[in-house]
CSV table of C-alpha atoms in Angstrom, one decimal:
chain,number,residue,atom,x,y,z
A,450,MET,CA,106.4,104.5,116.0
A,451,ARG,CA,105.5,107.7,116.3
A,452,TRP,CA,101.9,108.0,115.4
A,453,GLN,CA,99.9,109.7,118.2
A,454,GLY,CA,98.7,113.2,117.4
A,455,ARG,CA,99.0,113.0,113.5
A,456,ARG,CA,97.1,113.6,110.7
A,457,LYS,CA,94.5,110.6,109.9
A,458,SER,CA,92.8,108.7,107.1
A,459,GLN,CA,89.1,110.0,106.3
A,460,ASN,CA,89.2,106.4,103.9
A,461,ILE,CA,88.6,105.0,106.8
A,462,GLU,CA,85.0,102.9,106.6
A,463,ASP,CA,84.3,100.8,110.1
A,464,ARG,CA,81.6,98.3,110.5
A,465,ARG,CA,82.6,96.5,113.4
A,466,ARG,CA,79.1,96.9,114.8
A,467,LEU,CA,77.8,95.7,111.6
A,468,SER,CA,79.6,92.1,112.0
A,469,GLY,CA,80.8,89.7,113.8
A,470,GLY,CA,79.1,88.9,117.1
A,471,LYS,CA,79.5,88.2,120.0
A,472,LYS,CA,80.6,84.8,119.2
A,473,ALA,CA,84.5,84.2,118.4
A,474,VAL,CA,85.4,82.7,114.8
A,475,SER,CA,87.2,79.4,114.9
A,476,ILE,CA,90.8,78.7,112.4
A,477,GLY,CA,89.1,75.7,111.2
A,478,GLY,CA,92.8,74.0,110.0
A,479,LEU,CA,95.1,76.1,107.4
A,480,ILE,CA,94.5,78.4,105.2
A,481,ILE,CA,96.3,75.9,102.6
A,482,ALA,CA,98.2,77.0,99.0
A,483,ALA,CA,95.2,74.9,97.3
A,484,ILE,CA,92.3,76.8,98.4
A,485,MET,CA,94.7,80.4,98.4
A,486,ALA,CA,94.7,78.9,94.4
A,487,PHE,CA,91.6,78.7,94.0
A,488,LEU,CA,90.2,81.8,95.4
A,489,MET,CA,92.5,83.8,93.1
A,490,LYS,CA,91.6,81.7,89.9
A,491,ASP,CA,89.0,83.1,90.2
A,492,ALA,CA,87.4,86.1,89.2
A,493,SER,CA,87.1,87.4,92.5
A,494,TYR,CA,90.2,87.2,94.3
A,495,PHE,CA,91.4,88.4,97.2
A,496,THR,CA,95.4,89.0,98.3
A,497,ASN,CA,95.9,88.9,102.1
A,498,ALA,CA,99.3,88.7,103.8
A,499,VAL,CA,98.9,85.7,105.2
A,500,SER,CA,98.4,82.2,104.4
A,501,GLN,CA,97.8,81.4,108.6
A,502,GLN,CA,97.8,78.1,111.0
A,503,GLY,CA,95.1,76.2,113.1
A,504,GLY,CA,94.0,75.8,115.9
A,505,GLN,CA,93.4,79.6,117.1
A,506,THR,CA,90.5,80.9,118.2
A,507,VAL,CA,90.5,84.6,116.7
A,508,SER,CA,90.3,86.3,120.0
A,509,HIS,CA,89.0,90.4,120.6
A,510,SER,CA,90.8,92.8,122.9
A,511,SER,CA,88.2,95.1,125.0
A,512,ASN,CA,86.8,98.1,123.1
A,513,SER,CA,89.3,101.0,124.0
A,514,GLN,CA,91.8,99.4,123.2
A,515,GLN,CA,90.8,98.4,119.7
A,516,ASP,CA,89.7,101.8,119.5
A,517,GLN,CA,94.1,102.8,120.4
A,518,VAL,CA,94.6,100.2,117.7
A,519,ALA,CA,92.1,101.5,114.8
A,520,GLU,CA,93.4,105.5,114.6
A,521,PHE,CA,97.1,103.6,114.7
A,522,THR,CA,95.7,102.4,112.0
A,523,SER,CA,94.4,105.2,110.5
A,524,VAL,CA,97.0,107.3,111.1
A,525,ILE,CA,99.4,104.5,109.4
A,526,LEU,CA,96.5,105.0,106.6
A,527,ALA,CA,97.6,108.1,105.6
A,528,ASN,CA,100.5,108.4,106.1
A,529,LEU,CA,100.5,105.5,103.4
A,530,GLU,CA,98.6,108.1,101.8
A,531,ASP,CA,100.9,110.7,102.1
A,532,THR,CA,103.7,108.7,100.8
A,533,TRP,CA,101.9,106.3,97.6
A,534,GLY,CA,99.9,110.1,96.8
A,535,LYS,CA,103.6,111.5,96.0
A,536,ILE,CA,105.9,109.0,94.6
A,537,PHE,CA,102.6,109.0,91.3
A,538,ASN,CA,103.0,112.7,91.5
A,539,GLN,CA,106.7,112.8,91.1
A,540,ALA,CA,106.1,110.0,88.0
A,541,GLY,CA,103.9,111.7,86.6
A,542,LEU,CA,100.3,109.4,87.6
A,543,HIS,CA,97.2,109.5,89.1
A,544,PHE,CA,96.8,107.9,92.2
A,545,ARG,CA,93.6,106.7,93.3
A,546,GLN,CA,92.8,106.5,97.8
A,547,PRO,CA,91.8,102.7,98.7
A,548,LYS,CA,89.1,102.4,101.8
A,549,LEU,CA,90.4,100.9,104.7
A,550,VAL,CA,86.9,98.3,106.1
A,551,LEU,CA,87.1,97.5,109.6
A,552,TYR,CA,85.1,94.7,110.2
A,553,ARG,CA,84.9,91.7,112.9
A,554,ASP,CA,84.7,88.6,112.6
A,555,GLN,CA,83.4,88.5,108.7
A,556,VAL,CA,82.5,90.8,106.1
A,557,GLN,CA,80.8,91.1,102.6
A,558,SER,CA,83.5,92.3,100.2
A,559,ALA,CA,83.5,92.6,96.1
A,560,CYS,CA,86.0,89.6,96.0
A,561,GLY,CA,83.6,87.6,98.0
A,562,PHE,CA,82.7,87.0,102.5
A,563,ASN,CA,85.4,85.9,104.2
A,564,THR,CA,85.9,86.0,107.6
A,565,ALA,CA,88.8,87.0,110.0
A,566,ALA,CA,90.3,83.7,109.6
A,567,SER,CA,91.1,84.5,106.4
A,568,GLY,CA,93.7,87.3,107.2
A,569,PRO,CA,94.6,90.9,106.4
A,570,PHE,CA,93.1,91.7,102.6
A,571,TYR,CA,93.1,94.0,99.5
A,572,CYS,CA,90.1,92.9,97.1
A,573,PRO,CA,90.5,94.8,93.3
A,574,GLY,CA,86.8,94.7,92.8
A,575,ASP,CA,86.2,97.6,94.9
A,576,GLU,CA,89.4,98.7,96.7
A,577,LYS,CA,89.5,98.2,99.2
A,578,ILE,CA,91.5,96.8,102.2
A,579,TYR,CA,90.1,94.6,105.1
A,580,LEU,CA,91.3,94.2,108.1
A,581,ASP,CA,90.1,92.0,111.9
A,582,LEU,CA,92.1,93.9,114.2
A,583,SER,CA,92.1,90.7,115.9
A,584,PHE,CA,94.8,90.0,114.3
A,585,LEU,CA,97.1,92.4,116.4
A,586,ASN,CA,96.9,89.6,118.5
A,587,GLU,CA,97.2,87.3,116.3
A,588,LEU,CA,100.9,89.1,114.6
A,589,LYS,CA,102.5,88.8,119.0
A,590,ARG,CA,100.8,85.0,118.6
A,591,LEU,CA,103.6,83.9,115.9
A,592,GLY,CA,106.4,86.2,117.5
A,593,ALA,CA,106.3,89.5,115.8
A,594,SER,CA,105.1,91.9,118.2
A,595,GLY,CA,105.5,95.7,118.1
A,596,ASP,CA,102.9,98.7,116.9
A,597,PHE,CA,105.6,98.3,113.9
A,598,ALA,CA,104.6,95.1,112.9
A,599,PHE,CA,101.3,95.7,112.5
A,600,ALA,CA,102.1,98.7,110.7
A,601,TYR,CA,103.9,96.7,107.7
A,602,VAL,CA,101.0,95.0,107.6
A,603,ILE,CA,99.2,97.3,106.9
A,604,ALA,CA,102.0,98.9,104.2
A,605,HIS,CA,101.9,95.0,102.3
A,606,GLU,CA,98.6,95.6,101.5
A,607,TYR,CA,98.5,98.4,101.0
A,608,GLY,CA,101.6,97.4,98.2
A,609,HIS,CA,99.1,95.3,96.4
A,610,HIS,CA,96.6,98.4,95.9
A,611,ILE,CA,99.5,99.9,94.1
A,612,SER,CA,99.8,96.5,92.3
A,613,ASN,CA,96.3,96.8,91.5
A,614,LEU,CA,97.0,99.9,89.7
A,615,ILE,CA,100.2,99.6,87.8
A,616,GLY,CA,99.0,97.2,86.1
A,617,THR,CA,100.8,94.2,87.8
A,618,LEU,CA,98.1,92.1,89.6
A,619,PRO,CA,95.6,92.0,87.0
A,620,LYS,CA,98.4,91.1,84.6
A,621,VAL,CA,100.0,88.4,87.4
A,622,HIS,CA,96.1,86.6,87.5
A,623,ARG,CA,94.9,86.9,83.8
A,624,ALA,CA,98.5,84.4,83.5
A,625,ARG,CA,97.1,81.9,86.4
A,626,GLN,CA,94.4,81.6,84.7
A,627,ARG,CA,96.4,79.5,82.2
A,628,LEU,CA,99.3,78.2,83.6
A,629,ASN,CA,99.2,74.7,86.4
A,630,GLN,CA,99.5,75.2,90.3
A,631,ARG,CA,103.1,75.3,90.2
A,632,ASP,CA,104.0,78.0,88.0
A,633,SER,CA,100.6,79.5,89.1
A,634,ASN,CA,101.8,79.6,92.7
A,635,ARG,CA,105.1,80.4,92.0
A,636,LEU,CA,104.0,83.8,90.9
A,637,SER,CA,101.8,84.4,93.3
A,638,ILE,CA,104.8,84.5,95.9
A,639,LEU,CA,106.3,87.0,93.2
A,640,LEU,CA,103.6,89.4,93.5
A,641,GLU,CA,103.2,89.0,97.7
A,642,LEU,CA,107.2,90.1,97.4
A,643,GLN,CA,106.4,93.1,95.8
A,644,ALA,CA,103.9,94.0,98.2
A,645,ASP,CA,106.7,92.9,101.3
A,646,CYS,CA,109.1,95.2,99.1
A,647,PHE,CA,106.2,98.6,98.2
A,648,ALA,CA,106.0,98.0,101.8
A,649,GLY,CA,110.1,98.8,102.0
A,650,VAL,CA,109.2,101.9,100.2
A,651,TRP,CA,107.1,103.1,102.4
A,652,ALA,CA,109.1,102.3,105.7
A,653,ASN,CA,111.7,104.3,104.2
A,654,HIS,CA,109.8,107.9,103.7
A,655,ALA,CA,108.1,107.2,106.7
A,656,GLY,CA,111.5,107.4,108.7
A,657,ASN,CA,112.9,109.5,106.5
A,658,GLN,CA,110.1,112.1,105.8
A,659,TYR,CA,108.0,111.3,108.1
A,660,GLN,CA,109.9,110.9,111.1
A,661,LEU,CA,107.6,108.2,111.8
A,662,LEU,CA,110.0,105.9,113.2
A,663,GLU,CA,111.4,105.0,116.3
A,664,PRO,CA,115.1,102.6,117.0
A,665,GLY,CA,114.1,99.0,116.8
A,666,ASP,CA,111.0,100.1,114.3
A,667,ILE,CA,112.9,98.6,112.0
A,668,GLN,CA,113.0,95.4,113.3
A,669,GLU,CA,109.9,94.6,114.3
A,670,GLY,CA,108.7,94.6,110.2
A,671,LEU,CA,111.7,92.2,110.0
A,672,GLN,CA,111.0,90.3,112.1
A,673,ALA,CA,106.6,90.4,111.1
A,674,ALA,CA,107.8,89.1,107.8
A,675,ALA,CA,109.9,86.4,109.0
A,676,SER,CA,106.8,84.8,111.3
A,677,VAL,CA,104.2,85.5,108.7
A,678,GLY,CA,107.5,84.0,105.8
A,679,ASP,CA,105.6,80.1,104.0
A,680,ASP,CA,108.4,77.8,105.8
A,681,ALA,CA,107.3,79.8,108.9
A,682,LEU,CA,104.2,78.8,108.4
A,683,ILE,CA,104.3,75.7,107.3
A,684,GLY,CA,107.1,74.0,107.0
A,685,ASN,CA,109.6,73.2,104.5
A,686,ARG,CA,106.6,71.7,102.9
A,687,PRO,CA,107.5,74.3,98.8
A,688,GLU,CA,105.3,72.7,96.6
A,689,LYS,CA,102.6,74.9,98.8
A,690,PHE,CA,104.4,78.0,98.8
A,691,THR,CA,102.2,81.3,98.5
A,692,HIS,CA,104.2,84.5,100.1
A,693,GLY,CA,107.1,83.5,99.7
A,694,THR,CA,109.9,82.4,102.2
A,695,SER,CA,110.8,83.7,105.7
A,696,GLN,CA,114.3,84.4,104.4
A,697,GLN,CA,113.1,85.8,101.0
A,698,ARG,CA,109.9,87.8,102.3
A,699,MET,CA,112.7,89.7,104.8
A,700,GLN,CA,114.1,90.2,101.8
A,701,TRP,CA,112.5,92.1,99.7
A,702,LEU,CA,111.0,94.5,102.5
A,703,ARG,CA,113.9,95.1,103.3
A,704,ALA,CA,115.1,95.6,99.7
A,705,GLY,CA,111.9,98.4,100.3
A,706,MET,CA,113.8,99.4,103.5
A,707,GLN,CA,117.4,100.3,101.9
A,708,SER,CA,116.2,102.1,98.1
A,709,GLY,CA,113.0,103.2,99.1
A,710,ASN,CA,112.5,103.4,95.4
A,711,VAL,CA,109.7,101.1,93.4
A,712,GLY,CA,112.2,100.6,90.8
A,713,SER,CA,113.9,98.0,93.4
A,714,CYS,CA,110.8,96.4,94.1
A,715,ASP,CA,110.4,94.1,89.8
A,716,THR,CA,110.4,90.7,91.4
A,717,PHE,CA,109.2,89.5,88.6
A,718,LYS,CA,112.0,90.9,86.3
A,719,THR,CA,114.7,89.5,88.8
A,720,ALA,CA,113.7,85.8,88.8
A,721,GLY,CA,113.8,86.1,85.0
A,722,MET,CA,109.9,86.7,84.8
A,723,ARG,CA,107.4,88.9,82.5
A,724,LEU,CA,104.3,89.0,81.9
């Protein structure tokens, strides 16, 4: 990506020195769909990009490497602000920029206490995105390398903020409270796929209007989406899926990339569901 020398966001909240410690956090087992469903049915639920598998330790890069990733994150956030601010303005809608919190190992949010094992997440309670930069190492472990792969994750979480602003996320939250587990998980998947599509909408504008993308970036994003599909992470257990299969995640990311239009991201209408 052509990100060096571009505007940095003023909405970065760096808590890396306030959280964590010398000990790395062990990812103690899979964050399975049942746990995610419980968290999302609570009043202080959060939405994240991926349910992670266990057996790994969250490893941190050197300070200089993390500082460079933090700078990259700030530039991507700034472009997301520019892109979505313009889209909302053209639609005659008020746009609130979310903050992005950088933390190390563990963090307290309006959605409760979380560790890096939860992966990046968006908390609608405080309208903030939470990101431990060590997740870049986890992406690489899953086979998703490249700067755009990491940008996709940030854009996905930003997509949840967009869903929150347009009212979709709170509607899903209310609907899930009265549904059984299967139907609740189905709504969760559609919400996650919408965030993927919104990430694709941003990518379209980032490439065509801001010349931020380079050859190969689109493929990096699609590979990242595939690597965090439910089937890629937990195998053929559809009753546990909460984020969508690899094919679904690539499909909706690609849909947003190709159209650059928010209207192409109504995953609920496509699935024949009304909120």
